[in-house]
PDB file of C-alpha atoms in Angstrom:
ATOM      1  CA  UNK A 186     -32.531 -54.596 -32.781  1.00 88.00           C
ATOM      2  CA  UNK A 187     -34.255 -52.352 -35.234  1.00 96.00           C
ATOM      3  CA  UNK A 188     -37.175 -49.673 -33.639  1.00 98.00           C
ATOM      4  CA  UNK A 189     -40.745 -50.141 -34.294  1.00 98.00           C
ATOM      5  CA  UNK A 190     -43.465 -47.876 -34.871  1.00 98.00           C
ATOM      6  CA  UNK A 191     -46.960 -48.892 -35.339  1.00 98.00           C
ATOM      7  CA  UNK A 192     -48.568 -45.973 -38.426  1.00 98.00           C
ATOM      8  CA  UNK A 193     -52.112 -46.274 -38.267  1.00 98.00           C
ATOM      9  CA  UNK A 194     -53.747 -44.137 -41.056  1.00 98.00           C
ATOM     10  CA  UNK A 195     -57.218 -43.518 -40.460  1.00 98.00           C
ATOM     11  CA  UNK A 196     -59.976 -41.857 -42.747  1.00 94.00           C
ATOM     12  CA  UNK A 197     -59.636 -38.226 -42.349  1.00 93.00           C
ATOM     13  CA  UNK A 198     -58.404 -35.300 -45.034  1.00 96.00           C
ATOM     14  CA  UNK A 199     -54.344 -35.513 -45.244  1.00 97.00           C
ATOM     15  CA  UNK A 200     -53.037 -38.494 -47.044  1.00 97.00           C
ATOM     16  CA  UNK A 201     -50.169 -36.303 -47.716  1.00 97.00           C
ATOM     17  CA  UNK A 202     -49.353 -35.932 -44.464  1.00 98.00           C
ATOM     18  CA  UNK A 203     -49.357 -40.074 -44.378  1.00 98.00           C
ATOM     19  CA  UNK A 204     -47.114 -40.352 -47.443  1.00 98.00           C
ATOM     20  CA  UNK A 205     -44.459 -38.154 -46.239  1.00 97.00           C
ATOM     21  CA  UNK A 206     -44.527 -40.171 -43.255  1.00 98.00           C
ATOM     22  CA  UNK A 207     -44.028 -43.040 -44.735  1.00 98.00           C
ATOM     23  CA  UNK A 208     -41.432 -42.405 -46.991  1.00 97.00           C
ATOM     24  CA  UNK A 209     -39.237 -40.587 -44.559  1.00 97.00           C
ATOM     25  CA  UNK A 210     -39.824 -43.944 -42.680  1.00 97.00           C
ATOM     26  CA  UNK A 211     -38.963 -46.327 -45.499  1.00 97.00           C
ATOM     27  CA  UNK A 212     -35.611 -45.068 -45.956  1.00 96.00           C
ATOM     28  CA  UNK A 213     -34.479 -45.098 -42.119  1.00 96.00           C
ATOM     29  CA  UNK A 214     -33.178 -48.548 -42.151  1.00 95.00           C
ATOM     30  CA  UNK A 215     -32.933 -48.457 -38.435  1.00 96.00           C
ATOM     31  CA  UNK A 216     -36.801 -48.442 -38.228  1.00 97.00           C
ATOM     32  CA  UNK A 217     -39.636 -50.937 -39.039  1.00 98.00           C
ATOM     33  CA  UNK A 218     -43.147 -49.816 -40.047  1.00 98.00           C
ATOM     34  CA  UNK A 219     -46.004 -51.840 -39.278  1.00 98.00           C
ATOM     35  CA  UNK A 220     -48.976 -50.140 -41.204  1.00 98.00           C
ATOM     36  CA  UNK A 221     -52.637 -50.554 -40.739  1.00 98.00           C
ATOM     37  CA  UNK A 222     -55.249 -48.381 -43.266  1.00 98.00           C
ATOM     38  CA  UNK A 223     -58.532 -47.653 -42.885  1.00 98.00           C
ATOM     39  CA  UNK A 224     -61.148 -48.299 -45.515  1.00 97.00           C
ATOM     40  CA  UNK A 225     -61.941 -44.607 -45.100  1.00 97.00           C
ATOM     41  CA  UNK A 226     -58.060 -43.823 -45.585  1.00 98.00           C
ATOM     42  CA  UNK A 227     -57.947 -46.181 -48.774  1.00 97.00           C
ATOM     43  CA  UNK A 228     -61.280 -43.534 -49.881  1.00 97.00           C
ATOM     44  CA  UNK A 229     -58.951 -40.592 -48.896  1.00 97.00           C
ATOM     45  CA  UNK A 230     -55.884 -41.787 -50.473  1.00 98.00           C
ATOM     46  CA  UNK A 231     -58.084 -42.105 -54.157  1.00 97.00           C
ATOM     47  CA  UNK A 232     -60.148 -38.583 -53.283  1.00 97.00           C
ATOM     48  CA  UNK A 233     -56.346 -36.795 -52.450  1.00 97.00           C
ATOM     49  CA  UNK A 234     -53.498 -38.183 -54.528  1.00 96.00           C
ATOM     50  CA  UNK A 235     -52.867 -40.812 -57.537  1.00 96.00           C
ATOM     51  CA  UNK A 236     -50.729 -43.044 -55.017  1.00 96.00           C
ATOM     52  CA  UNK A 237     -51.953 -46.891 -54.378  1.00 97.00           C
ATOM     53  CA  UNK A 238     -52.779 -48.522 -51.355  1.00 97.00           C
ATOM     54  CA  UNK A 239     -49.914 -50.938 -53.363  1.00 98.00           C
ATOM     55  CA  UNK A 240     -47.495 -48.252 -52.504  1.00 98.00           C
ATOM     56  CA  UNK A 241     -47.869 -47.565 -49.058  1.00 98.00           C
ATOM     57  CA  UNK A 242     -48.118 -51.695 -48.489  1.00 98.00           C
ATOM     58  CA  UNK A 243     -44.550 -51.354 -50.066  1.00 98.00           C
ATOM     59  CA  UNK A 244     -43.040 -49.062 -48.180  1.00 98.00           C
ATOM     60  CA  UNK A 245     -44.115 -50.823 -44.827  1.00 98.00           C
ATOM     61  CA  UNK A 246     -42.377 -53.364 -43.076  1.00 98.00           C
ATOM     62  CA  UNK A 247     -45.303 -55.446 -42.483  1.00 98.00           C
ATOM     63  CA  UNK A 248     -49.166 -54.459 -43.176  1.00 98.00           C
ATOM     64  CA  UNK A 249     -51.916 -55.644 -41.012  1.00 98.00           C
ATOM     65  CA  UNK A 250     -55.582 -55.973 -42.036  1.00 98.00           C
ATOM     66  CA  UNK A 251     -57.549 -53.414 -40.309  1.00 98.00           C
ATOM     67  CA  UNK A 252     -60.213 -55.665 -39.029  1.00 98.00           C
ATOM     68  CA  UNK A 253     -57.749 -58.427 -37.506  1.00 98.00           C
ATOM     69  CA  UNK A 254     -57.653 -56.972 -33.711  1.00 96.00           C
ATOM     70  CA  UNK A 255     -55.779 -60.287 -32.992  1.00 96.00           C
ATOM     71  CA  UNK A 256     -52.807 -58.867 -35.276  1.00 98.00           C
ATOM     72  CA  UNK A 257     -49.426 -58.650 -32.753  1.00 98.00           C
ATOM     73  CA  UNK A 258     -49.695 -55.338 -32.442  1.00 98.00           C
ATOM     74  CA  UNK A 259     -52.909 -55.502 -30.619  1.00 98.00           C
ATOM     75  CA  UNK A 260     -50.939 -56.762 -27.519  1.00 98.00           C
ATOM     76  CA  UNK A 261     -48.485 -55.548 -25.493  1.00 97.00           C
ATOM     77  CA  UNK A 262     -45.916 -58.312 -25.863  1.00 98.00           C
ATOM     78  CA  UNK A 263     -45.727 -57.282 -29.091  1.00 98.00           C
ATOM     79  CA  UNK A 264     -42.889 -54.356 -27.883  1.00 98.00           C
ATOM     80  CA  UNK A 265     -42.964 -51.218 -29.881  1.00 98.00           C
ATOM     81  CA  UNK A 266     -41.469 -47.692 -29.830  1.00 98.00           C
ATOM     82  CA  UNK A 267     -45.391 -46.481 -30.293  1.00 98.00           C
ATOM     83  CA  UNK A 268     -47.410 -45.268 -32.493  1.00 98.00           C
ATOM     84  CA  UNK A 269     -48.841 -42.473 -34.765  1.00 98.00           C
ATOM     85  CA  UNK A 270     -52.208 -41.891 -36.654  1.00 98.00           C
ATOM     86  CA  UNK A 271     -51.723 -40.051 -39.286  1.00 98.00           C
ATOM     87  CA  UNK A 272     -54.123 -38.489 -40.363  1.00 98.00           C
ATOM     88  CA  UNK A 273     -56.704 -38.870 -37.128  1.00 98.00           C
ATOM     89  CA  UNK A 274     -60.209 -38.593 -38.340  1.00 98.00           C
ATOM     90  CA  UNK A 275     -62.296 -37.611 -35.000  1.00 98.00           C
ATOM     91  CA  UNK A 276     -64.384 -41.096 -35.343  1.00 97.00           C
ATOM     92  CA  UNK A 277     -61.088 -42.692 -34.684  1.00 98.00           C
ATOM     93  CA  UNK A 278     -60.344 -40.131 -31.699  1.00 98.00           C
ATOM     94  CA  UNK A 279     -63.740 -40.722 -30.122  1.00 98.00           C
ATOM     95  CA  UNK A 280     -62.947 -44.297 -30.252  1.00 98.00           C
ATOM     96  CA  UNK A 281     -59.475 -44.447 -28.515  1.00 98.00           C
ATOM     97  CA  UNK A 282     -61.271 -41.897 -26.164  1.00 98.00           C
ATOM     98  CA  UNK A 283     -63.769 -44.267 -25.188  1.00 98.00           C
ATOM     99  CA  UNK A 284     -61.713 -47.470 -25.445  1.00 96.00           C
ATOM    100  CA  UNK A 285     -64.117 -48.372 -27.879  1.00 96.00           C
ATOM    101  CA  UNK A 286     -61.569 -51.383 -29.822  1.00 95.00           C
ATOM    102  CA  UNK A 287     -63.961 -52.690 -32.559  1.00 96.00           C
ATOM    103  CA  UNK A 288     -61.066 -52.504 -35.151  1.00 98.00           C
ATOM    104  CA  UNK A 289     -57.159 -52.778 -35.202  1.00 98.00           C
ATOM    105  CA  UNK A 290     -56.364 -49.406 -35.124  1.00 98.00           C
ATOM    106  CA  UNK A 291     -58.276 -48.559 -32.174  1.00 98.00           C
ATOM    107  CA  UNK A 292     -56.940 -52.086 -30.322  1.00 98.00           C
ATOM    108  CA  UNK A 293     -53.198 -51.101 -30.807  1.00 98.00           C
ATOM    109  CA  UNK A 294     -54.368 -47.194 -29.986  1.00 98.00           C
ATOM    110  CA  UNK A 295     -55.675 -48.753 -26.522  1.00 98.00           C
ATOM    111  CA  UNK A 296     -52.615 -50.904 -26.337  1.00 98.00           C
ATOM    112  CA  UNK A 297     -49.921 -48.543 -26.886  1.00 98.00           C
ATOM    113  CA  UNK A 298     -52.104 -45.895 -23.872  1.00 98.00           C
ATOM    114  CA  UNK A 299     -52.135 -49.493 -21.869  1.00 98.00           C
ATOM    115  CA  UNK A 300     -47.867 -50.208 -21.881  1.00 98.00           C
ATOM    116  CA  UNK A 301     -47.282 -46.255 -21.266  1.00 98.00           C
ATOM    117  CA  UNK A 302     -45.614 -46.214 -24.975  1.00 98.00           C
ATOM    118  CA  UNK A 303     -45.960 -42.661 -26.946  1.00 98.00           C
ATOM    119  CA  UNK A 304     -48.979 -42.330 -28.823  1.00 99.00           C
ATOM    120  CA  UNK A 305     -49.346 -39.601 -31.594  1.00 99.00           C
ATOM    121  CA  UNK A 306     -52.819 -38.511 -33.180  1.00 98.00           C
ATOM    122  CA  UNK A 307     -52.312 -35.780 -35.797  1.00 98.00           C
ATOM    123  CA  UNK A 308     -55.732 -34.920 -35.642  1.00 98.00           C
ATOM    124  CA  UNK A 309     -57.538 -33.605 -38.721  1.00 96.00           C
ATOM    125  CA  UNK A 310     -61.244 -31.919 -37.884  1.00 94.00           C
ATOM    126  CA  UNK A 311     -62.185 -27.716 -38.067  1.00 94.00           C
ATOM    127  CA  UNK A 312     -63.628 -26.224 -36.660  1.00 96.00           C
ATOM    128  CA  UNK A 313     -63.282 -28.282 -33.719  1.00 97.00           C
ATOM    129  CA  UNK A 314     -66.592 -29.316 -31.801  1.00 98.00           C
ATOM    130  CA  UNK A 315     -66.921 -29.459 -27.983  1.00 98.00           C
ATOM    131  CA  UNK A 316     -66.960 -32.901 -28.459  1.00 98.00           C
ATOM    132  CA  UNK A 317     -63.393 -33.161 -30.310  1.00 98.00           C
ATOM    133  CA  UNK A 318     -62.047 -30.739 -27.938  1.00 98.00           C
ATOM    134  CA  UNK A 319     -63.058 -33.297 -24.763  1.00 98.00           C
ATOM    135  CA  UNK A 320     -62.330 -36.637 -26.137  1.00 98.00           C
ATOM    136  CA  UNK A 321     -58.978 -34.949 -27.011  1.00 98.00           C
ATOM    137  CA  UNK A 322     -58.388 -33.066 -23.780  1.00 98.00           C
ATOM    138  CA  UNK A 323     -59.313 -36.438 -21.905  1.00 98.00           C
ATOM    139  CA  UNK A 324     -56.338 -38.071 -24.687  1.00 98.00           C
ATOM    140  CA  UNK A 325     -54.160 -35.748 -23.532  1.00 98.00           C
ATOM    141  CA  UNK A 326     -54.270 -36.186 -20.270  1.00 98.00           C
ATOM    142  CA  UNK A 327     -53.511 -39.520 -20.358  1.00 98.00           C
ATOM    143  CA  UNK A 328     -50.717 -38.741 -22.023  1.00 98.00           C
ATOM    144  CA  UNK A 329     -51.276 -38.788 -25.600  1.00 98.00           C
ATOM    145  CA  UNK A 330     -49.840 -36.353 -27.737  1.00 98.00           C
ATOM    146  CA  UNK A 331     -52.420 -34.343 -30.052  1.00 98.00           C
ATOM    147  CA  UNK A 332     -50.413 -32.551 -32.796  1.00 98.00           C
ATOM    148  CA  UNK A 333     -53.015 -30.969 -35.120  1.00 97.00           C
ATOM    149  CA  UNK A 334     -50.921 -30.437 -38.553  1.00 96.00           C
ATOM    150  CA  UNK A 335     -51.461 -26.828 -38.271  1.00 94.00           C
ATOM    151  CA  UNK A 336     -49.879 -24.866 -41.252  1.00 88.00           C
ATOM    152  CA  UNK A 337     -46.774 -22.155 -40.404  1.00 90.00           C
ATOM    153  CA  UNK A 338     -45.494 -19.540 -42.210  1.00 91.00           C
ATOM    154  CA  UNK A 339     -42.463 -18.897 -40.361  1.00 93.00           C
ATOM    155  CA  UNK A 340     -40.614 -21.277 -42.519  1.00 91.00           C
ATOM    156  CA  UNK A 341     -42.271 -20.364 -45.639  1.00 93.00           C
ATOM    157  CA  UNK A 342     -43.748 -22.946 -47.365  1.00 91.00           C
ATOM    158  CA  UNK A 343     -44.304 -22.925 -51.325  1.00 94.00           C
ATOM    159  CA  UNK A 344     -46.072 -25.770 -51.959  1.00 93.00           C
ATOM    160  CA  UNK A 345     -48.061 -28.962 -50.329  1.00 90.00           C
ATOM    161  CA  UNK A 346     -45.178 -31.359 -49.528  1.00 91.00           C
ATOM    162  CA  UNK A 347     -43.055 -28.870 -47.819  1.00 93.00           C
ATOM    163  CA  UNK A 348     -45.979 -28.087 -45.637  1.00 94.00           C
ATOM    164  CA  UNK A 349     -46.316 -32.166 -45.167  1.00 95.00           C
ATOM    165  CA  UNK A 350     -42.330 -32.143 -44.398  1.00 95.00           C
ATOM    166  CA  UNK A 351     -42.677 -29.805 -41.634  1.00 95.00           C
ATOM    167  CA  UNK A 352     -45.712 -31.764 -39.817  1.00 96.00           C
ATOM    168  CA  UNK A 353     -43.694 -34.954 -39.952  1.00 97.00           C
ATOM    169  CA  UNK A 354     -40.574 -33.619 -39.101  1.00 97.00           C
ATOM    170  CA  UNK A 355     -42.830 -32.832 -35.640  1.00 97.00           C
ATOM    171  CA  UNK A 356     -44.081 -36.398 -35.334  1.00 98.00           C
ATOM    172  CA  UNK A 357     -40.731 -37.835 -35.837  1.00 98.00           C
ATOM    173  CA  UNK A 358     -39.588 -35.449 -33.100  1.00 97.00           C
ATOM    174  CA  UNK A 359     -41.706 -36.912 -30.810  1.00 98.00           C
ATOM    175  CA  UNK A 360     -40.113 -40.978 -31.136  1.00 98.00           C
ATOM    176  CA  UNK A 361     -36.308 -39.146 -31.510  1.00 96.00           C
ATOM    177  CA  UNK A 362     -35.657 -38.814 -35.615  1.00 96.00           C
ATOM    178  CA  UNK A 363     -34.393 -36.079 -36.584  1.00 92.00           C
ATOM    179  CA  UNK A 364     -35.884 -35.520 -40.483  1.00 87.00           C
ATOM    180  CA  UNK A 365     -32.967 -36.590 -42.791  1.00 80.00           C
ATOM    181  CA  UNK A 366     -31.370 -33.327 -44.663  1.00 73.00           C
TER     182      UNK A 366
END
């Protein structure tokens, strides 16, 4: 049985950060993506790069409609491996926070915290308000991992996508991949 992981991409800076994701993804056969955008991500995705929403919906497994919070993966039959959101605009944090499930991506955020399954929020904001920092902390100590994509140097970077590589390669970490060489 293949490995699912719900990728939620919500409407902060970082669409590269979502492609690189995906790709890597795409081309693990032993993995199925179930995507759900944002309408701020689709804004992103124009504002950042010259790739279509066509081209992510491609490279998924199955898309869901953002505002269909009665998609499978807004219950916890529906068995996954977890979930990322990639990137994690703060709205979206504040929502999962609060349990606040008025869309899709915040239902199968609440879900996945619900059934104890990993839950990744690369979270895009700076500087970081006191706000961010609690609705995070509280995240986190429920269990959530918050993985800021916070650039190194240590493994010196030249240019945009290797930067992008290195974040994923952490959020694949976290559900067992190892990046592909």
């Amino acid at each position: 049985m293949k490995k699912r992981l719900v990728v939620a991409l919500s409407g902060a800076s970082g669409a590269p950060l979502a492609i690189e994701l995906m790709r890597i993804l795409s081309n693990l056969t032993e993995w199925e993506i179930h995507l759900v955008i944002s309408s701020g991500f689709q804004k992103t995705l124009e504002a950042e790069t010259d790739l279509s929403v066509a081209k992510l919906h491609d490279m998924a497994t199955k898309v869901y409609d953002n505002t269909d919070i009665g998609a499978s993966i807004a219950s916890g039959t529906f068995k996954t491996d977890g979930m990322v959101v990639i990137p994690c605009s703060m709205k979206t944090v504040a929502g999962i926070a609060s349990g606040y499930s008025d869309n899709l991506i915040l239902r199968a955020a609440d879900v996945t915290i619900k059934e104890r399954r990993k839950l990744v929020l690369v979270a895009r904001e700076t500087p970081l308000s006191a706000i961010h920092l609690k609705n995070m902390l509280y995240l986190a100590q429920l269990g959530v991992v918050i993985m800021p994509p916070m650039l190194t140097y240590y493994n010196c970077p030249v240019d945009i996508p290797q930067m992008a590589r290195h974040i994923v390669g952490k959020v694949l970490s976290e559900f067992g991949v190892e990046m592909p060489g």
